mmCIF file of C-alpha atoms and ligand atoms in Angstrom:
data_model
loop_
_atom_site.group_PDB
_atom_site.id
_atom_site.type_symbol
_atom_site.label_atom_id
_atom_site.label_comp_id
_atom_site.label_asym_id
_atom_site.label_seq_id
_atom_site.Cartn_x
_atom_site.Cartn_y
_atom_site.Cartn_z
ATOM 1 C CA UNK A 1 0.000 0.000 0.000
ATOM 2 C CA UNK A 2 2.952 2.132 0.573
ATOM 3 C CA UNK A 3 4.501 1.530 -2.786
ATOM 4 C CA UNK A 4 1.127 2.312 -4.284
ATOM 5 C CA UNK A 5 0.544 5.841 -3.134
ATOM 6 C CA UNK A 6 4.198 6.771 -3.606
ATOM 7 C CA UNK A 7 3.583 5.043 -7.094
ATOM 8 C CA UNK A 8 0.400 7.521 -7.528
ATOM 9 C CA UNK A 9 2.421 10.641 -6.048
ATOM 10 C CA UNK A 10 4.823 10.454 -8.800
ATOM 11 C CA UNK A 11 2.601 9.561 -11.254
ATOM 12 C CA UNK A 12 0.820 12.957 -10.341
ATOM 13 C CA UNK A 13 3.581 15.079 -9.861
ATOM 14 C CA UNK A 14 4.443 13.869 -13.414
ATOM 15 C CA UNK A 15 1.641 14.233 -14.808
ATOM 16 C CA UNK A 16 0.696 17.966 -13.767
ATOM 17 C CA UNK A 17 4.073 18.680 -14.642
ATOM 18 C CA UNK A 18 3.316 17.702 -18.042
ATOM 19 C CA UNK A 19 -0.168 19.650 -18.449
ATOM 20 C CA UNK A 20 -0.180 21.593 -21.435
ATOM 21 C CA UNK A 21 -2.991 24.158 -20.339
ATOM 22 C CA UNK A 22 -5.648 24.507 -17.697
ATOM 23 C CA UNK A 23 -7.548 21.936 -18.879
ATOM 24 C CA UNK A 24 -5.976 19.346 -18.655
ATOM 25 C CA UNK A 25 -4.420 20.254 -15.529
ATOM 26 C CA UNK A 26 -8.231 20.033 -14.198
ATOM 27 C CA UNK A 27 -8.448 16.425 -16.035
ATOM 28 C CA UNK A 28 -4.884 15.750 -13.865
ATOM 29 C CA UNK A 29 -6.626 17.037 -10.402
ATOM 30 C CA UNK A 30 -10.177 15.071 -11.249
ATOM 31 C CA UNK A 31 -8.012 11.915 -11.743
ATOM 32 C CA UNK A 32 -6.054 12.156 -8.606
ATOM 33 C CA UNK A 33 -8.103 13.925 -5.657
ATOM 34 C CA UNK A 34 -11.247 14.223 -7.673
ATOM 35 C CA UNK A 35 -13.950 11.859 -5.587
ATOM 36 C CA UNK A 36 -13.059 8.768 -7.994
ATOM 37 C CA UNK A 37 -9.394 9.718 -8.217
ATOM 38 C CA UNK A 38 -6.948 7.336 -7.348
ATOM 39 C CA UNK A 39 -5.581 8.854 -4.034
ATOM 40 C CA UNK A 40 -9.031 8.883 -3.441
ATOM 41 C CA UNK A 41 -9.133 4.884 -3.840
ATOM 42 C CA UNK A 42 -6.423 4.213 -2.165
ATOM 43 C CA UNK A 43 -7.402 6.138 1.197
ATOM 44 C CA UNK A 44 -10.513 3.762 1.203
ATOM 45 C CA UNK A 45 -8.105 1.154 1.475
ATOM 46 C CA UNK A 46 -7.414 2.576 5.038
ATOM 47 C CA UNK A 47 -10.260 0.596 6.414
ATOM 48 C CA UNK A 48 -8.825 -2.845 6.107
ATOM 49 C CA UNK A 49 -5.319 -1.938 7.819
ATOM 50 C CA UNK A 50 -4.302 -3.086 11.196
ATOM 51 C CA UNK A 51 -4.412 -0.361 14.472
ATOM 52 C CA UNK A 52 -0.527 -0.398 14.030
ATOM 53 C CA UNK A 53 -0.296 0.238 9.974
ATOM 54 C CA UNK A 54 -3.176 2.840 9.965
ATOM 55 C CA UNK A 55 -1.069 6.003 11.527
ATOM 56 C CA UNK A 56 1.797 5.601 8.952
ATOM 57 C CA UNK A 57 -0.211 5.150 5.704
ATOM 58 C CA UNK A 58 -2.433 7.620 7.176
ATOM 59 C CA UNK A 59 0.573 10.160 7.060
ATOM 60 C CA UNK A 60 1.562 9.342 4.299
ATOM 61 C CA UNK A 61 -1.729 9.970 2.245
ATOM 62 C CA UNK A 62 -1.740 13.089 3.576
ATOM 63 C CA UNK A 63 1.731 14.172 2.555
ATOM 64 C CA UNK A 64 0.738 12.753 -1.277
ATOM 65 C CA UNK A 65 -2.491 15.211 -1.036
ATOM 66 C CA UNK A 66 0.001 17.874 -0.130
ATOM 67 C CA UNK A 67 2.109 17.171 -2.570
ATOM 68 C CA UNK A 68 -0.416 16.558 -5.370
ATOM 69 C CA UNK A 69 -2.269 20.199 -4.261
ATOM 70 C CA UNK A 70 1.226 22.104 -4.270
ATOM 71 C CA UNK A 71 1.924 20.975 -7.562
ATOM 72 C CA UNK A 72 -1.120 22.074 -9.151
ATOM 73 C CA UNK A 73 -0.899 25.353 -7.672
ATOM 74 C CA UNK A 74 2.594 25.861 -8.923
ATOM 75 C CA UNK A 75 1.403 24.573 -12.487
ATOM 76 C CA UNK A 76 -1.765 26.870 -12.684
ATOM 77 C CA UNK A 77 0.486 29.926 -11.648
ATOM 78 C CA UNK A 78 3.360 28.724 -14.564
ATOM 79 C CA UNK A 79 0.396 28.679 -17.157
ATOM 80 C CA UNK A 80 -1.016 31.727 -16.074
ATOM 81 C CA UNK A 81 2.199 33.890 -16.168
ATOM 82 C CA UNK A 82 2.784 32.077 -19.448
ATOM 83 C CA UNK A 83 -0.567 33.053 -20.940
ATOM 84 C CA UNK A 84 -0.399 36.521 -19.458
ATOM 85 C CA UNK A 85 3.282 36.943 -20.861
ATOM 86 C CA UNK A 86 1.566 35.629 -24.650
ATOM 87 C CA UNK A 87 -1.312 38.322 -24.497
ATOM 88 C CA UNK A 88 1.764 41.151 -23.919
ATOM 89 C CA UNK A 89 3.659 39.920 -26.956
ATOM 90 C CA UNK A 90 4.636 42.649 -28.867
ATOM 91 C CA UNK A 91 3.309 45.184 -26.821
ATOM 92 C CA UNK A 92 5.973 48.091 -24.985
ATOM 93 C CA UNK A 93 4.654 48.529 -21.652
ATOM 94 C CA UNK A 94 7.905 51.222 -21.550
ATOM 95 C CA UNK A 95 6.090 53.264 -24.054
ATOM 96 C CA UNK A 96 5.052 56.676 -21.989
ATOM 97 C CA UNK A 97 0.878 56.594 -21.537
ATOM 98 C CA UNK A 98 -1.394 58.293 -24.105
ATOM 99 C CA UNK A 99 -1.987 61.500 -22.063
ATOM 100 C CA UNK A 100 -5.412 62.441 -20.082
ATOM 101 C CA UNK A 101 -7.460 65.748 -21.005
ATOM 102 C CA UNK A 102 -8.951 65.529 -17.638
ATOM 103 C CA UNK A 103 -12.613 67.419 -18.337
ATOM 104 C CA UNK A 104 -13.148 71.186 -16.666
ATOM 105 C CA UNK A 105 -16.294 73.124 -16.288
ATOM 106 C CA UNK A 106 -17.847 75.246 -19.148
ATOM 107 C CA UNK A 107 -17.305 78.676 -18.614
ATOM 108 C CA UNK A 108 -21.216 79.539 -18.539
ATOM 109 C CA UNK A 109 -21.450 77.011 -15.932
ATOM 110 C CA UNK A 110 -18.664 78.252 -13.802
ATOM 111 C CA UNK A 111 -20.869 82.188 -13.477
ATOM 112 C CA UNK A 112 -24.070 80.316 -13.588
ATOM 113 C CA UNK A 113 -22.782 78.056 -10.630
ATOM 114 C CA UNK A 114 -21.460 80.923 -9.014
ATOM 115 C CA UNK A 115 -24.124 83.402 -9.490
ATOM 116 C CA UNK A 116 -26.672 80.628 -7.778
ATOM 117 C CA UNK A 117 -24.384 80.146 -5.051
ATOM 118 C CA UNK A 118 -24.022 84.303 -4.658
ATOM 119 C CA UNK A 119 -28.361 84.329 -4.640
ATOM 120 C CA UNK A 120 -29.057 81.233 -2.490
ATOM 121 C CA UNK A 121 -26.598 83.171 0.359
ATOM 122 C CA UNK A 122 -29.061 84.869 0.110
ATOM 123 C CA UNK A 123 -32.251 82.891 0.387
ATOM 124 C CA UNK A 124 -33.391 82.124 -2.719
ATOM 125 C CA UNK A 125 -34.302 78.418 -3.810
ATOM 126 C CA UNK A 126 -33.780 77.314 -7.364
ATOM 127 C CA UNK A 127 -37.048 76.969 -9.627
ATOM 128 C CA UNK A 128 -37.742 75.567 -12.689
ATOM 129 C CA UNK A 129 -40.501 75.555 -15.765
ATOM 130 C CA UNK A 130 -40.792 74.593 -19.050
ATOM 131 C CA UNK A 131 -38.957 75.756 -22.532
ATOM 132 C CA UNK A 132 -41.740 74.712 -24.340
ATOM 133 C CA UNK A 133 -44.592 77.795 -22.658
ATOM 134 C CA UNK A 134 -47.572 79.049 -23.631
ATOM 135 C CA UNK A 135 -48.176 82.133 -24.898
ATOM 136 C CA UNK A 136 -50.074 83.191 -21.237
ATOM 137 C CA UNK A 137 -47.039 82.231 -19.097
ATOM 138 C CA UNK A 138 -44.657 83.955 -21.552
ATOM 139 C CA UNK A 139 -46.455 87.144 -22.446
ATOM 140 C CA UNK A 140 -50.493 87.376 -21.319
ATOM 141 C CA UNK A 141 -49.688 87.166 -16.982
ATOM 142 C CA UNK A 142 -46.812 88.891 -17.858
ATOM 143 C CA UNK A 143 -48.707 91.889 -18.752
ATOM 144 C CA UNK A 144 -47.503 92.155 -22.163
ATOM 145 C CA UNK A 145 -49.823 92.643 -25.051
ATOM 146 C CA UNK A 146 -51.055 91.297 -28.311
ATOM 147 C CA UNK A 147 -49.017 93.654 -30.304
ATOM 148 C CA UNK A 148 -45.685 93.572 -28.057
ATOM 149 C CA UNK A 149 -42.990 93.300 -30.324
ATOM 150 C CA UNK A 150 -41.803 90.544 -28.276
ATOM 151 C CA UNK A 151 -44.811 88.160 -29.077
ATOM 152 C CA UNK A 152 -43.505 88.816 -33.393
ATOM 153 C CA UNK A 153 -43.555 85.866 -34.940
ATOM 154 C CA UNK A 154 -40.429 87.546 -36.703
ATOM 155 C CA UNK A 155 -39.014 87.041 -33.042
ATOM 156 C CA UNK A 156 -40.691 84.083 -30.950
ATOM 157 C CA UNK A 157 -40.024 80.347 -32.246
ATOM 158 C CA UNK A 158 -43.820 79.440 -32.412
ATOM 159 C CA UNK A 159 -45.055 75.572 -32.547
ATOM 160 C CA UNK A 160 -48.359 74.786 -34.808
ATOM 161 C CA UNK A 161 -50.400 73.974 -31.035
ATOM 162 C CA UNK A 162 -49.389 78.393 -30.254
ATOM 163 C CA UNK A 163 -46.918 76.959 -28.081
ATOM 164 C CA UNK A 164 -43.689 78.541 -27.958
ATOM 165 C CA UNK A 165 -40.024 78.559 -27.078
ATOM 166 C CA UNK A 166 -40.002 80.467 -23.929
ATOM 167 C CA UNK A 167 -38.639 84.216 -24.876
ATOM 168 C CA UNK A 168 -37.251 84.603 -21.346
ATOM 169 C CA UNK A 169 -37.272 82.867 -17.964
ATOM 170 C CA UNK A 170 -39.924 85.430 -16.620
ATOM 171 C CA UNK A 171 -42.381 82.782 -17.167
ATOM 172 C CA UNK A 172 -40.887 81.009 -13.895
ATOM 173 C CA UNK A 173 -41.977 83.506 -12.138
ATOM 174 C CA UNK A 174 -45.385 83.165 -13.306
ATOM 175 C CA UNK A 175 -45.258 79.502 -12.908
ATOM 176 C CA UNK A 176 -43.570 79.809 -9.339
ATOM 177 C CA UNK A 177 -46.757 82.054 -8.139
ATOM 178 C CA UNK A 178 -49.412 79.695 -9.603
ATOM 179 C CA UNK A 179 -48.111 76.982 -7.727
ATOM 180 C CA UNK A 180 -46.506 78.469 -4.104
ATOM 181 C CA UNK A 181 -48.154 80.756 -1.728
ATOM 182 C CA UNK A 182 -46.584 84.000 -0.992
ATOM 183 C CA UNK A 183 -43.613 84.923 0.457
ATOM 184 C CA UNK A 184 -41.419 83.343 -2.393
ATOM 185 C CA UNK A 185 -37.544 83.814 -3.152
ATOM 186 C CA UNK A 186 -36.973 82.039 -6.185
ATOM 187 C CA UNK A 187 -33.698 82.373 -9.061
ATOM 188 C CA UNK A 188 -34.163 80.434 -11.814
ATOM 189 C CA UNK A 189 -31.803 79.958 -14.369
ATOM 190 C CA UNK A 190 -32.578 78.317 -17.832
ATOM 191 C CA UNK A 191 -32.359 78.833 -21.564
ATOM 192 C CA UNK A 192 -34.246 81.559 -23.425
ATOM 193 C CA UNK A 193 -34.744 81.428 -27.267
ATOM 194 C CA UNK A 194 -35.240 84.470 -29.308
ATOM 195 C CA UNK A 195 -35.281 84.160 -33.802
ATOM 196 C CA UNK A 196 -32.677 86.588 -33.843
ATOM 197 C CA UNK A 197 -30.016 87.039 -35.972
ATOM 198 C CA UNK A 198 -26.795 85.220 -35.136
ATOM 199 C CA UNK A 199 -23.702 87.503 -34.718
ATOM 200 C CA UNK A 200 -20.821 87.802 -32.375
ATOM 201 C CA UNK A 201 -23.524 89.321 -29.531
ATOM 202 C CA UNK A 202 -26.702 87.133 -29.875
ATOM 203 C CA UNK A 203 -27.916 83.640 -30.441
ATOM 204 C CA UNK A 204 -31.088 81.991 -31.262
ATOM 205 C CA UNK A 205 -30.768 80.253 -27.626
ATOM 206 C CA UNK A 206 -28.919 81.594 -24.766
ATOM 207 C CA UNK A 207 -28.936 81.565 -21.059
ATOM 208 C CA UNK A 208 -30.695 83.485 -18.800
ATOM 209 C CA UNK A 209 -31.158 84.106 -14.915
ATOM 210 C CA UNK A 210 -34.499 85.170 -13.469
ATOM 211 C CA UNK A 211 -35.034 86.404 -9.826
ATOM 212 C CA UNK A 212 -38.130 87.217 -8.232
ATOM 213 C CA UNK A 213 -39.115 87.945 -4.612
ATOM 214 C CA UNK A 214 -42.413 88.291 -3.232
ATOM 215 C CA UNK A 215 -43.340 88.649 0.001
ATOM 216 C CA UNK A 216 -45.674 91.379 2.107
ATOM 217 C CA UNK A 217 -43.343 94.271 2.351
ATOM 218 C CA UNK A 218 -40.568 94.131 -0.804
ATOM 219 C CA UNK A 219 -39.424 97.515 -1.995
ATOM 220 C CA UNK A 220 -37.168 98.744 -4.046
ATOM 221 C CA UNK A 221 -34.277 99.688 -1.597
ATOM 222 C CA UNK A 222 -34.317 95.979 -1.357
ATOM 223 C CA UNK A 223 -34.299 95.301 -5.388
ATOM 224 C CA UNK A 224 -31.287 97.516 -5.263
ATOM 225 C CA UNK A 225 -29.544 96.497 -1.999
ATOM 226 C CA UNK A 226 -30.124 92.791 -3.394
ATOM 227 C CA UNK A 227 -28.573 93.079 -7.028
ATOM 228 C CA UNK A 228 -25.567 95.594 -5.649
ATOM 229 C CA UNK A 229 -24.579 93.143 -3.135
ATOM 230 C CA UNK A 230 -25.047 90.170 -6.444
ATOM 231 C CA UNK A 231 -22.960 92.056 -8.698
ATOM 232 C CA UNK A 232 -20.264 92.899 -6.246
ATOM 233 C CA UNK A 233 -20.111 89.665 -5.240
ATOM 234 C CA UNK A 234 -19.710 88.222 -8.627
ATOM 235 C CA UNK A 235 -17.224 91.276 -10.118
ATOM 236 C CA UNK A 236 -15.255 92.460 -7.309
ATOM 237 C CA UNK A 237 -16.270 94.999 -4.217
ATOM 238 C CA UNK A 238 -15.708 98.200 -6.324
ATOM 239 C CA UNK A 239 -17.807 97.156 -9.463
ATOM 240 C CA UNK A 240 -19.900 100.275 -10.242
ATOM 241 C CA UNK A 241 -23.864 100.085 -10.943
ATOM 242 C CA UNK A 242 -26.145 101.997 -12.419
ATOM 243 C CA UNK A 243 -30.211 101.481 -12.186
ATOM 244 C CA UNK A 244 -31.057 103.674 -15.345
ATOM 245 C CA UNK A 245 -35.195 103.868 -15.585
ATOM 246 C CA UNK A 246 -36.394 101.856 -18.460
ATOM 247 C CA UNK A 247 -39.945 99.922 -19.545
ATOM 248 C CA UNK A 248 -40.809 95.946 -19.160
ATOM 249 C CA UNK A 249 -44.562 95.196 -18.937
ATOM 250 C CA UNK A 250 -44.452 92.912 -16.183
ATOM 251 C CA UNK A 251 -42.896 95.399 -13.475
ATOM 252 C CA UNK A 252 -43.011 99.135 -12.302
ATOM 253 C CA UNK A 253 -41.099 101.135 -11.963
ATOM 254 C CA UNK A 254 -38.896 98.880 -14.077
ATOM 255 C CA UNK A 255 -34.868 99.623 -14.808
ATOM 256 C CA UNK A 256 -31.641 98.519 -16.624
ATOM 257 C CA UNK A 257 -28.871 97.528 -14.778
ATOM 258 C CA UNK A 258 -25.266 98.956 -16.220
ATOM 259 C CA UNK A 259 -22.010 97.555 -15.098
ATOM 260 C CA UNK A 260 -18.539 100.291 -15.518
ATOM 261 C CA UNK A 261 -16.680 98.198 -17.623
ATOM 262 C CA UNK A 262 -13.059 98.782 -17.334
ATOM 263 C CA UNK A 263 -10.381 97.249 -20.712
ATOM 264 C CA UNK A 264 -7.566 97.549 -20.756
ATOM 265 C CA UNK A 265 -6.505 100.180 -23.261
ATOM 266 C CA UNK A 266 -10.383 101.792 -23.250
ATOM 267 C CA UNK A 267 -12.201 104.185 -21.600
ATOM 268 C CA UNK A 268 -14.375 103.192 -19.221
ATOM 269 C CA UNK A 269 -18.364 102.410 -20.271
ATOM 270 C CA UNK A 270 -21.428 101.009 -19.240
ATOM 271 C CA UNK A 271 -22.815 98.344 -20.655
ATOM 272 C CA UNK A 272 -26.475 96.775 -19.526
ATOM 273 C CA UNK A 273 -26.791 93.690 -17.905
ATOM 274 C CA UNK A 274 -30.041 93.207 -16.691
ATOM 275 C CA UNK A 275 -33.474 94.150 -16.220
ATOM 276 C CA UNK A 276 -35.573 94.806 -13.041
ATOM 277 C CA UNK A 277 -38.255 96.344 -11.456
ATOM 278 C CA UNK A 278 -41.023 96.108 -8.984
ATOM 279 C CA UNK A 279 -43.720 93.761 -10.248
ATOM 280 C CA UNK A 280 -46.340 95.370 -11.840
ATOM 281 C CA UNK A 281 -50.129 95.063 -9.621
ATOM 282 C CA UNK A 282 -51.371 93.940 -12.820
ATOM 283 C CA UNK A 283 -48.997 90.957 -12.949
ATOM 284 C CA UNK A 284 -50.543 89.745 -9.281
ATOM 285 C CA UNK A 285 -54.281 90.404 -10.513
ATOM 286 C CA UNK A 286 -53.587 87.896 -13.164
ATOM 287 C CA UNK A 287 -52.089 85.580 -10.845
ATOM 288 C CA UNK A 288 -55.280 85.944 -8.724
ATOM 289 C CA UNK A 289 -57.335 85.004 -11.669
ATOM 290 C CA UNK A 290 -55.421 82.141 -12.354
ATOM 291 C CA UNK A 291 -54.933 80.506 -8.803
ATOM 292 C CA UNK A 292 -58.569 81.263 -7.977
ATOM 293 C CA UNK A 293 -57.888 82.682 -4.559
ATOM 294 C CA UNK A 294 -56.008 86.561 -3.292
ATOM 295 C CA UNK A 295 -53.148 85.448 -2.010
ATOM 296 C CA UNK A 296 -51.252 87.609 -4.059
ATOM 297 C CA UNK A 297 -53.504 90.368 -4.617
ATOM 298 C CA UNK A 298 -51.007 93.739 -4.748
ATOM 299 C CA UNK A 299 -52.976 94.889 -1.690
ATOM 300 C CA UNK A 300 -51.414 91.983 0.117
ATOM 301 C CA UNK A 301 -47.863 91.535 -1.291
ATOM 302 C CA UNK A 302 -45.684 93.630 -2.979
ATOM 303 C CA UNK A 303 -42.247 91.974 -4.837
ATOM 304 C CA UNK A 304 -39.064 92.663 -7.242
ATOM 305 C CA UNK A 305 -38.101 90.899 -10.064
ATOM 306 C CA UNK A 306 -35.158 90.785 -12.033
ATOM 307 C CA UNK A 307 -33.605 89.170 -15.407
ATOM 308 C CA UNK A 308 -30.569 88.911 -16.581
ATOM 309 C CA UNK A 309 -28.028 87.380 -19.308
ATOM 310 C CA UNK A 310 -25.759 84.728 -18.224
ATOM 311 C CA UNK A 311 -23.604 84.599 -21.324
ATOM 312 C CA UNK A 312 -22.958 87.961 -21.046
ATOM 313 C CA UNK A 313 -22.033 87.402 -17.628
ATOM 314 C CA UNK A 314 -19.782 85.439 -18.795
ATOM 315 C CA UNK A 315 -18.444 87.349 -21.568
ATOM 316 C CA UNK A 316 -17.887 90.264 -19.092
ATOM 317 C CA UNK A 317 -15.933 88.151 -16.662
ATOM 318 C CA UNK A 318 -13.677 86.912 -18.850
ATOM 319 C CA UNK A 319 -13.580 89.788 -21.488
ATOM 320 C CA UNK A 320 -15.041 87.197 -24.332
ATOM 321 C CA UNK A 321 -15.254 89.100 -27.590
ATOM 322 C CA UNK A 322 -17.412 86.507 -29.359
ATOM 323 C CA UNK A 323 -21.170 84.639 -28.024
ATOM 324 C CA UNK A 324 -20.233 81.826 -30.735
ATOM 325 C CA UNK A 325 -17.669 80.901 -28.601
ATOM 326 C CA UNK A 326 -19.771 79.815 -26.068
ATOM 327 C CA UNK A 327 -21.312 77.045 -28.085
ATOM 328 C CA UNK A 328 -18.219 75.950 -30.446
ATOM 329 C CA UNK A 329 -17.030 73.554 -28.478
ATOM 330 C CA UNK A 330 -13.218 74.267 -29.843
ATOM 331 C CA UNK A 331 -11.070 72.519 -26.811
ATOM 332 C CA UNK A 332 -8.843 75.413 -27.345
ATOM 333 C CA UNK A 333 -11.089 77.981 -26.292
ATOM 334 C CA UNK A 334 -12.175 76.067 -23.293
ATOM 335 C CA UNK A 335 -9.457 74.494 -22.345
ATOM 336 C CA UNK A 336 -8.799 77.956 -20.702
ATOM 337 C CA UNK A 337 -11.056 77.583 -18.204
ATOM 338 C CA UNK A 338 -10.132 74.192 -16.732
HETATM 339 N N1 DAH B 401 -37.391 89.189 -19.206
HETATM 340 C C1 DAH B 401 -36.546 90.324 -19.536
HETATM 341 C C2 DAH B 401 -35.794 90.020 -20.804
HETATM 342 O O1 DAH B 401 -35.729 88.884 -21.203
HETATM 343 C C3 DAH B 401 -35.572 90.576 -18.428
HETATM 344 C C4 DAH B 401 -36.235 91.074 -17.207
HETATM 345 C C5 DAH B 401 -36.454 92.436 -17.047
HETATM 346 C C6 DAH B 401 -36.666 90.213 -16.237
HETATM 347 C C7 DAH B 401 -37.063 92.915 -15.927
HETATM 348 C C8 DAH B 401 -37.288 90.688 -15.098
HETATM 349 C C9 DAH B 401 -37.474 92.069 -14.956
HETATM 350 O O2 DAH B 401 -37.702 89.882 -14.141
HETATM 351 O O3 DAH B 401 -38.071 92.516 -13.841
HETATM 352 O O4 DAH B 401 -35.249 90.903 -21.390
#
């Protein structure tokens, strides 16, 4: 019995040794430890050895299935570094790496982000509506009339249902009031789409920022406060303002905002960056008339509202020359903001 395992040891031992590929090393373990294998028969034979015999064969099985398992283990690693070592042929792990263009953020992204972060110091929550408006939540509650130029169809992107592309993100307000009792504090930021010629200033979408506040006692010391504290956040402590009086429908008394915009090499100038006002009564009577109830009736509440550009925003920070840049894509361009 002795002879025999030491007979099936180096039978095993040879014939893992010989094992072309992981396959037939399997066949090799299945035949020797597998439950029909022939150390496997042997050990059986235990049973009809004497008290005295049964500790040394006993050992010595056990040293075979030691054996026998160390070998395979050595032969599956030898075959694996082989195979791994065949799938690198001809490949130069020395050569240096492809490089990364790790991603950045988009420029209108980085003042959007920042201007949000600026207004919600400030209390205001982020709302949303839909591009897609109708014609009431873009113009009619907005106090704007039939024959606004802004409702042209030389201007607006109309669908065949009268739906439109939303002309501005003033409609969020609209959509904010229908929906929230008073006191709201909302920004929302969104795309705008207007059929205007393209040229380095405009495009036929672009990016907007809308602010409103509502709430029983909103004046315009606050509109003003509010905005100057915005824009000298986003532009630096000593970034000069003007509110220069100016028309919207949808608030009263309504202004333009101008920035002092300082190139190098220029004189100074103003250039407009937004629109605000105090929100017309006649914007809360239609809100009545749509929610059903007078929780915003302009005895009740009084609010601001504002608008603004973000690409420009952008345009200013950075001193961009060109709005097309905004939406080429060229990795040159952005890569400067990364
Ligand atoms: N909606 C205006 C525009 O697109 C901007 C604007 C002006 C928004 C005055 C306002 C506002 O909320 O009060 O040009």
């Amino acid at each position: 019995m002795k002879d025999e395992i030491q007979q099936i040891q180096t039978d095993a031992v040879a014939a893992i040794g010989a094992a072309p590929d992981e396959n037939c090393l399997d066949q090799a373990r299945v035949a020797f430890l597998g439950k029909k294998g022939r150390l496997t028969a042997a050990s059986a034979g235990m049973r009809s050895l004497s008290k005295e015999e049964k500790p040394v064969v006993g050992q010595l099985l056990n040293t075979a299935r030691t054996v026998i398992t160390d070998a395979l283990e050595k032969r599956r690693a030898t075959l694996q570094d082989a195979a791994d070592r065949a799938a690198l042929a001809g490949i130069d792990l020395t050569l240096p790496a492809r490089p990364v263009h790790p991603g950045g953020l988009h420029p209108l992204t980085i003042v959007k982000d920042e201007a949000v972060r600026i207004l919600r110091r400030l209390g205001f929550a982020i709302a949303a509506g839909p591009e897609i408006e109708t014609e009431f939540h873009c113009f009619d509650a907005l106090n704007t009339p039939a024959d606004h130029p802004a409702r042209n169809e030389k201007d607006t992107f109309y669908f065949d249902s009268g739906k439109l592309l939303r002309t501005h993100t003033s409609t969020v307000q609209i959509r904010t009031m229908e929906t929230q009792a008073p006191p709201v504090r909302i920004i929302a930021p969104g795309s705008a789409y207007r059929r205007d010629e393209i040229d380095a200033t405009h495009l036929s979408v672009f990016n907007q920022l809308e602010g409103l506040y509502v709430a029983e006692d909103v004046n315009l010391p606050d509109l003003k406060g509010t905005l100057e504290y915005f824009y000298q956040s986003l532009f630096g402590r000593d970034t000069e303002l003007q509110f220069r009086p100016h028309f919207f429908p949808f608030t009263e008394p309504s202004f333009e905002i101008d920035i002092k915009l300082h190139t190098r090499g220029q004189r100074p100038r103003w250039i407009e960056i937004a629109g605000c006002g105090m929100v017309d009564p006649a914007v809360f009577e239609e809100i009545c008339k749509s929610r059903g109830d007078d929780l915003y009736h302009p005895d009740k509440v009084t609010g601001f509202a504002f608008g603004m550009g973000l690409d420009r925003l952008a345009m200013i920070r950075w001193g961009i020359r060109d709005i097309r840049l905004l939406i080429e894509n060229d990795t040159r361009f952005l890569r400067q903001f990364a």
